[in-house]
């Protein structure tokens, strides 16, 4: 067995550890959602402030950190596969420190420490300030774990280490209080808390001044954002941000059908710099299943939000999340899910097979839908959704879209990439003489489309 020090207090830095930090290269690999991407940047910020050096090459690293996801079983399996692979790195360098951060770390806790004789540190989402100290202890040979959840931690004072691009994530809330019965997030990320209003708006301004041209406000449920000291809700935050950075493209995710207010939708409609794109998960088309999921709304309420959005912003793009094969879901209820997909006509969707997660309420409902049926239902949803998205995108051929230029595409440097105001990935041949640069918004006339991308020519 290993000695498992649960660290509760960060000791002041000593000079010798500063020197150690300055020669220690850390590589962070991120799995899962955008919140994790931003969390890795926060960990990068914490480490940089203590003098550690970031590296993009795992081969060069003294420390490899995996920021993990626990939302579905296959997300966790990916991490185990990666750990297997990291064994070779450890063979080559026996001093290598391997750490697991994030939701899987929080969920599996001590079970992960020493996993495959490889994992040295385990750190939950609210304990990232302790990463430097844990690394130092690990470099001296002791394994460590820090997994306490907090009611207040928002990392508000930490400047995330954003290394590239013109798009930045800003976490506005952490945790979730919704307790959808299938979901581990309330257990892995703890209670919901909001970051102070003014510090978010100030960060948006700083980001614009340092060259960023797009921000995405992040939360598990942005609509429940509330700064009680300032008495400001999410609509207030959207408005204030849109005014503070009028040339920044502003996005946000994720919305909740129960909590999304008219004020949020109307504020979006009012400002050109708020992207006309909403990610509004509906999860399932049957009211009975929604109740079993504890989603707190009916399909009528969901459609009411969609109608309001379309009334205020007829061209707003929509995406959603859907789960197939929730416990006891019947064939008719699956058809109801397909009907919602048909009725709303989403531009995009993330579609998943139900994955039972230990300790959630749904776990106790059993997992009675066979994998075969879940897969068949999922494929039906995917097929329908793709055909609709393809049709929607085809209607864009010949139109001119405002594309925020992100730079050369990975495959071909002469083809550049950007996204429309409605968040559609757009490819266009780069023309040097047109005089635009990365971060500009340009007019692109759409010539060809697929279900997920647009191609066009710059005007
Ligand atoms: N099984 C399948 N999908 C899930 N999601 C969350 N938990 C589960 C689970 N246990 C999906 C939901 C959510 C998205 C982020 O992941 O659709 O909106
Ligand atoms: Fe999970 Fe529901 Fe919270 Fe989303 S709203 S993170 S699905 S509990």
XYZ file of C-alpha atoms and ligand atoms in Angstrom:
485
model
C 0.000 0.000 0.000
C 1.055 3.591 -0.531
C 1.262 6.421 1.851
C -1.534 8.831 0.871
C -0.948 12.327 2.167
C -4.156 14.363 1.761
C -2.810 17.874 1.529
C -4.936 20.535 3.092
C -2.554 23.437 3.361
C -0.136 24.927 0.854
C 3.141 25.857 2.488
C 4.948 29.053 1.442
C 7.440 28.573 -1.387
C 11.063 28.095 -0.503
C 13.992 29.155 -2.593
C 15.220 25.638 -3.322
C 11.811 24.610 -4.657
C 11.763 27.680 -6.896
C 14.961 26.449 -8.543
C 13.456 22.995 -8.888
C 10.353 24.479 -10.547
C 12.363 26.486 -13.034
C 13.974 23.373 -14.421
C 10.811 21.273 -14.408
C 8.946 20.922 -17.681
C 5.242 20.145 -17.503
C 3.086 18.742 -20.268
C -0.715 18.865 -19.859
C -3.027 16.738 -21.986
C -6.728 17.578 -21.904
C -9.732 15.282 -22.340
C -13.447 16.070 -22.280
C -15.354 19.325 -22.347
C -14.399 22.967 -22.898
C -14.498 23.498 -19.159
C -11.577 21.071 -18.942
C -9.720 22.993 -21.639
C -10.069 26.130 -19.550
C -9.140 24.232 -16.376
C -5.910 23.053 -18.013
C -5.158 26.692 -18.803
C -5.827 27.523 -15.142
C -3.421 24.760 -14.038
C -0.926 26.169 -16.560
C -1.399 29.612 -14.983
C -0.895 28.256 -11.456
C 2.265 26.421 -12.515
C 3.678 29.341 -14.462
C 3.223 31.642 -11.464
C 5.406 29.225 -9.475
C 8.090 29.174 -12.154
C 7.356 25.839 -13.856
C 7.945 25.597 -17.608
C 5.202 24.467 -19.988
C 6.103 22.100 -22.821
C 4.081 20.870 -25.787
C 6.150 17.733 -26.122
C 5.462 14.803 -23.778
C 8.875 13.361 -24.687
C 10.598 16.371 -23.136
C 8.468 16.499 -20.013
C 9.467 15.882 -16.404
C 5.793 15.893 -15.494
C 2.844 14.641 -17.551
C -0.600 15.671 -16.362
C -3.790 14.222 -17.850
C -6.838 16.384 -17.258
C -9.565 13.768 -17.313
C -13.278 13.387 -18.033
C -15.681 10.992 -16.281
C -18.949 11.779 -18.041
C -19.270 8.405 -19.792
C -17.523 5.095 -19.348
C -15.728 5.373 -22.694
C -14.163 8.693 -21.608
C -12.588 6.888 -18.659
C -11.500 3.944 -20.794
C -9.573 6.349 -23.008
C -7.608 7.529 -19.979
C -6.741 3.970 -18.942
C -5.491 3.331 -22.488
C -3.377 6.452 -22.319
C -1.967 5.392 -18.938
C -0.946 2.073 -20.468
C 0.920 3.992 -23.106
C 2.587 6.266 -20.545
C 4.219 3.197 -18.985
C 6.792 3.406 -21.771
C 7.604 7.005 -20.907
C 8.135 5.997 -17.297
C 10.385 3.109 -18.368
C 12.557 5.555 -20.248
C 12.584 8.089 -17.421
C 12.022 6.624 -13.981
C 11.845 10.146 -12.462
C 8.873 11.094 -14.639
C 5.899 12.318 -12.585
C 2.458 11.355 -13.878
C -0.621 13.141 -12.567
C -4.349 12.723 -13.092
C -6.454 15.852 -12.777
C -10.148 16.606 -13.175
C -13.401 14.703 -13.002
C -12.073 11.143 -13.147
C -9.553 12.027 -10.452
C -12.387 13.310 -8.282
C -14.611 10.298 -8.969
C -12.101 7.510 -8.433
C -9.889 9.225 -5.880
C -7.381 6.934 -4.158
C -8.263 4.104 -6.563
C -6.152 5.911 -9.144
C -3.092 6.576 -7.051
C -0.383 4.133 -8.010
C -2.553 2.849 -10.900
C -0.295 0.582 -12.965
C 2.516 1.706 -10.643
C 2.426 4.911 -12.612
C 0.177 7.614 -11.176
C 1.959 9.859 -8.665
C -0.573 12.583 -8.079
C -4.372 12.821 -8.200
C -6.020 16.257 -8.106
C -9.736 17.144 -8.223
C -11.166 20.213 -10.024
C -11.201 22.446 -6.940
C -7.652 21.722 -5.803
C -5.567 23.002 -8.693
C -3.742 25.526 -6.511
C -2.011 22.545 -4.900
C -0.631 21.101 -8.141
C 2.828 22.783 -7.784
C 3.294 21.473 -4.266
C 2.108 17.998 -5.197
C 4.513 17.925 -8.149
C 7.379 18.916 -5.908
C 6.597 16.187 -3.408
C 6.294 13.684 -6.255
C 9.666 14.744 -7.652
C 11.015 13.828 -4.221
C 9.334 10.453 -4.393
C 6.053 10.790 -2.503
C 2.674 10.238 -4.043
C -0.096 12.698 -3.197
C -3.785 13.348 -3.584
C -5.961 16.457 -3.211
C -9.650 16.045 -3.948
C -11.615 18.303 -1.620
C -14.507 20.068 -3.344
C -15.101 23.699 -2.508
C -18.210 25.867 -2.244
C -16.291 29.005 -3.182
C -13.289 28.259 -5.409
C -13.615 30.010 -8.792
C -9.886 30.600 -9.515
C -10.926 34.188 -10.025
C -7.442 35.563 -9.373
C -5.644 33.073 -11.617
C -4.689 34.225 -15.100
C -5.206 31.143 -17.311
C -2.195 30.289 -19.475
C -3.685 30.735 -22.934
C -1.088 29.830 -25.477
C -2.533 30.230 -28.904
C -5.308 31.415 -31.135
C -7.756 34.264 -30.995
C -10.468 32.462 -29.024
C -10.501 32.304 -25.254
C -12.632 30.446 -22.755
C -13.838 32.175 -19.608
C -15.433 30.032 -16.900
C -18.247 32.053 -15.320
C -19.592 29.324 -13.051
C -18.130 26.117 -11.659
C -19.988 23.002 -10.534
C -23.641 22.144 -11.069
C -26.696 21.950 -8.823
C -29.052 20.399 -11.352
C -28.510 16.754 -10.443
C -29.765 15.244 -13.672
C -30.067 11.620 -12.595
C -27.595 10.233 -15.167
C -24.851 12.772 -14.592
C -21.663 12.639 -12.499
C -20.828 16.336 -12.823
C -22.513 17.466 -9.575
C -20.366 14.858 -7.787
C -17.100 15.504 -9.604
C -17.309 19.285 -9.824
C -19.322 20.022 -6.717
C -21.814 22.749 -5.922
C -22.490 25.546 -8.349
C -20.806 28.889 -7.740
C -20.514 32.028 -9.865
C -17.460 34.132 -10.506
C -17.782 37.838 -9.671
C -19.468 39.867 -12.427
C -16.953 42.690 -12.688
C -13.946 40.397 -12.821
C -15.457 38.530 -15.810
C -16.136 41.765 -17.680
C -12.623 42.994 -16.855
C -11.119 39.748 -18.104
C -13.031 40.126 -21.388
C -11.545 43.625 -21.813
C -8.032 42.420 -21.026
C -8.416 39.607 -23.537
C -9.495 42.027 -26.259
C -6.541 44.274 -25.506
C -4.169 41.342 -25.766
C -5.466 40.333 -29.203
C -8.287 37.860 -28.578
C -11.304 38.294 -30.842
C -13.699 35.696 -29.499
C -14.642 34.648 -25.987
C -16.859 31.822 -24.845
C -18.479 32.190 -21.442
C -18.533 28.732 -19.898
C -20.673 27.024 -17.296
C -22.530 23.730 -16.912
C -25.666 25.867 -16.810
C -24.841 29.481 -17.672
C -28.468 30.534 -17.184
C -28.182 30.023 -13.448
C -25.245 32.454 -13.236
C -25.869 34.837 -10.349
C -23.516 37.232 -8.601
C -25.345 37.868 -5.366
C -23.061 40.666 -4.213
C -23.784 42.646 -7.369
C -27.313 41.258 -7.939
C -26.461 40.398 -11.531
C -27.807 37.474 -13.558
C -26.662 35.936 -16.837
C -28.611 38.373 -19.030
C -26.904 41.255 -17.155
C -23.520 39.615 -17.688
C -24.114 39.097 -21.412
C -25.205 42.704 -21.852
C -22.300 44.145 -19.867
C -19.783 42.017 -21.758
C -21.278 42.885 -25.143
C -20.991 46.586 -24.280
C -17.493 46.314 -22.761
C -15.960 44.572 -25.808
C -18.047 45.664 -28.805
C -15.623 44.196 -31.351
C -15.271 40.844 -29.627
C -17.439 37.948 -30.777
C -19.166 36.603 -27.681
C -20.394 33.033 -27.317
C -21.578 31.026 -24.356
C -22.410 27.467 -23.399
C -24.303 25.531 -21.983
C -27.907 26.694 -21.738
C -30.632 24.939 -19.759
C -34.206 24.837 -21.144
C -35.758 25.432 -17.732
C -33.546 28.341 -16.727
C -33.030 30.145 -20.047
C -34.913 33.425 -19.598
C -36.578 35.696 -22.157
C -34.106 38.360 -21.047
C -31.147 36.218 -22.154
C -32.720 35.601 -25.569
C -33.663 39.260 -26.007
C -30.177 40.423 -25.012
C -28.688 38.117 -27.616
C -31.007 39.604 -30.222
C -30.032 43.137 -29.251
C -26.259 42.862 -29.778
C -24.560 42.060 -33.083
C -21.415 40.925 -31.295
C -23.229 38.122 -29.468
C -22.948 35.072 -31.708
C -26.259 33.770 -32.991
C -25.751 30.252 -31.802
C -27.281 28.419 -28.857
C -26.414 25.020 -27.452
C -29.617 23.881 -25.764
C -29.579 20.187 -24.776
C -32.965 18.452 -24.772
C -31.635 14.937 -23.927
C -34.876 13.035 -24.648
C -38.199 13.633 -26.400
C -40.481 11.983 -23.877
C -41.808 13.800 -20.828
C -41.723 10.575 -18.820
C -38.019 10.093 -19.556
C -37.284 13.769 -18.896
C -38.880 13.360 -15.493
C -36.834 10.230 -14.777
C -33.790 12.241 -15.811
C -34.819 15.050 -13.415
C -34.434 17.543 -16.232
C -37.151 19.757 -14.658
C -38.869 20.695 -17.955
C -41.320 19.193 -20.415
C -40.999 19.114 -24.184
C -43.618 21.901 -24.307
C -41.325 24.112 -22.276
C -38.405 23.153 -24.519
C -40.372 24.048 -27.662
C -41.495 27.267 -26.010
C -37.821 28.282 -25.671
C -37.122 27.304 -29.288
C -40.074 29.405 -30.507
C -38.956 32.379 -28.448
C -35.412 32.074 -29.868
C -36.728 31.862 -33.448
C -39.085 34.790 -32.862
C -36.264 37.048 -31.622
C -33.506 35.679 -33.921
C -34.938 33.863 -36.956
C -31.456 32.892 -38.172
C -30.067 31.695 -34.865
C -28.322 28.311 -35.157
C -29.135 25.649 -32.605
C -27.351 22.625 -31.309
C -28.291 20.073 -28.684
C -27.313 16.995 -26.676
C -29.301 13.766 -26.918
C -29.035 10.525 -24.934
C -30.341 7.261 -26.412
C -31.446 4.289 -24.348
C -32.011 5.826 -20.922
C -33.354 3.144 -18.515
C -36.888 1.964 -19.449
C -37.011 4.044 -22.675
C -39.570 2.457 -25.010
C -39.582 2.378 -28.797
C -42.393 5.005 -28.799
C -40.366 7.251 -26.533
C -37.393 6.899 -28.855
C -39.714 7.997 -31.681
C -40.589 11.072 -29.611
C -36.885 11.956 -29.533
C -36.738 11.649 -33.334
C -39.830 13.864 -33.568
C -38.130 16.656 -31.608
C -35.102 16.403 -33.907
C -37.453 16.683 -36.911
C -39.431 19.558 -35.462
C -36.590 21.765 -34.231
C -34.176 21.089 -37.111
C -30.902 21.508 -35.224
C -27.764 22.701 -36.978
C -25.723 20.270 -34.908
C -25.986 17.739 -32.097
C -23.863 15.716 -29.708
C -25.492 12.315 -29.480
C -24.645 9.649 -26.923
C -25.621 6.194 -25.768
C -26.697 6.206 -22.141
C -23.765 5.204 -19.947
C -24.589 4.219 -16.355
C -22.444 6.056 -13.796
C -21.950 4.705 -10.314
C -23.531 6.672 -7.439
C -25.939 8.595 -9.680
C -29.698 8.126 -9.196
C -30.081 6.563 -12.625
C -27.491 3.934 -11.694
C -30.110 2.444 -9.365
C -32.668 2.320 -12.205
C -30.635 -0.424 -13.849
C -29.421 -0.433 -17.433
C -32.179 -2.422 -19.090
C -31.791 -1.242 -22.680
C -29.344 -3.561 -24.422
C -26.273 -2.130 -26.080
C -27.617 -3.337 -29.411
C -30.862 -1.378 -29.017
C -29.065 1.717 -27.698
C -26.726 1.623 -30.691
C -29.548 1.169 -33.188
C -31.530 4.044 -31.655
C -28.432 6.235 -31.564
C -27.698 5.512 -35.214
C -31.260 6.450 -36.156
C -30.886 9.747 -34.327
C -27.482 10.427 -35.914
C -28.708 9.609 -39.414
C -31.749 11.868 -39.108
C -29.757 14.691 -37.537
C -27.032 14.563 -40.218
C -29.554 14.648 -43.034
C -31.249 17.690 -41.504
C -27.949 19.498 -40.904
C -26.957 18.764 -44.498
C -30.223 20.269 -45.762
C -29.852 23.349 -43.565
C -26.291 23.932 -44.767
C -27.279 23.477 -48.422
C -29.636 26.448 -48.086
C -26.572 28.578 -47.296
C -24.988 28.088 -50.721
C -24.871 31.501 -52.397
C -25.283 33.462 -49.156
C -22.563 35.647 -47.636
C -21.462 34.843 -44.104
C -19.425 36.873 -41.609
C -16.458 34.619 -40.871
C -14.001 35.205 -38.036
C -10.614 34.228 -39.491
C -8.744 31.663 -37.379
C -5.816 30.935 -39.763
C -4.473 28.174 -42.035
C -6.222 24.803 -41.840
C -4.217 21.816 -40.586
C -4.223 19.877 -43.842
C -3.485 22.602 -46.356
C -1.898 25.937 -45.461
C -3.396 27.569 -48.555
C -6.894 26.860 -47.249
C -7.814 28.975 -44.261
C -10.415 28.276 -41.655
C -12.840 30.380 -39.683
C -16.309 30.228 -38.203
C -19.535 31.990 -39.082
C -21.509 33.993 -36.585
C -23.639 30.862 -36.228
C -20.565 28.786 -35.292
C -20.209 26.860 -38.549
C -16.685 25.842 -39.538
C -15.878 27.459 -42.891
C -12.967 26.774 -45.268
C -11.842 29.269 -47.891
C -8.777 29.675 -50.135
C -6.441 32.221 -48.589
C -5.817 35.236 -50.797
C -2.806 37.250 -49.646
C -3.730 40.372 -51.550
C -7.059 40.789 -49.763
C -5.232 42.223 -46.768
C -7.074 40.517 -43.906
C -5.314 38.994 -40.911
C -6.128 36.338 -38.329
C -8.803 37.752 -36.020
C -10.556 39.812 -38.697
C -14.171 39.220 -39.626
C -14.474 38.786 -43.397
C -17.331 38.206 -45.847
C -17.294 34.726 -47.335
C -19.714 33.616 -50.057
C -20.638 29.983 -49.521
C -20.094 27.686 -52.498
C -20.285 24.142 -51.104
C -21.430 22.495 -47.880
C -21.526 19.230 -45.932
C -23.537 18.367 -42.826
C -20.801 19.840 -40.626
C -18.758 22.309 -42.673
C -19.026 25.111 -45.231
C -16.691 26.006 -48.093
C -16.604 29.431 -49.640
C -14.718 32.250 -51.256
C -13.680 35.441 -49.616
C -15.374 38.517 -51.135
N -24.572 8.869 -20.378
C -24.658 9.405 -21.607
N -24.566 10.722 -21.838
C -24.378 11.538 -20.786
N -24.248 12.876 -20.698
C -24.053 13.213 -19.417
N -24.058 12.099 -18.647
C -24.261 11.049 -19.479
C -24.371 9.641 -19.287
N -24.285 9.111 -18.084
C -24.356 13.762 -21.852
C -25.547 14.711 -21.733
C -24.895 16.024 -21.433
C -23.576 15.901 -22.159
C -22.517 16.835 -21.723
O -23.186 14.568 -21.924
O -26.199 14.743 -22.983
O -25.644 17.144 -21.882
Fe -24.932 17.219 -15.684
Fe -27.468 18.077 -15.785
Fe -25.576 19.598 -14.616
Fe -25.564 19.289 -17.287
S -27.198 20.303 -16.070
S -23.779 19.138 -15.892
S -26.300 17.180 -17.500
S -26.291 17.580 -13.904
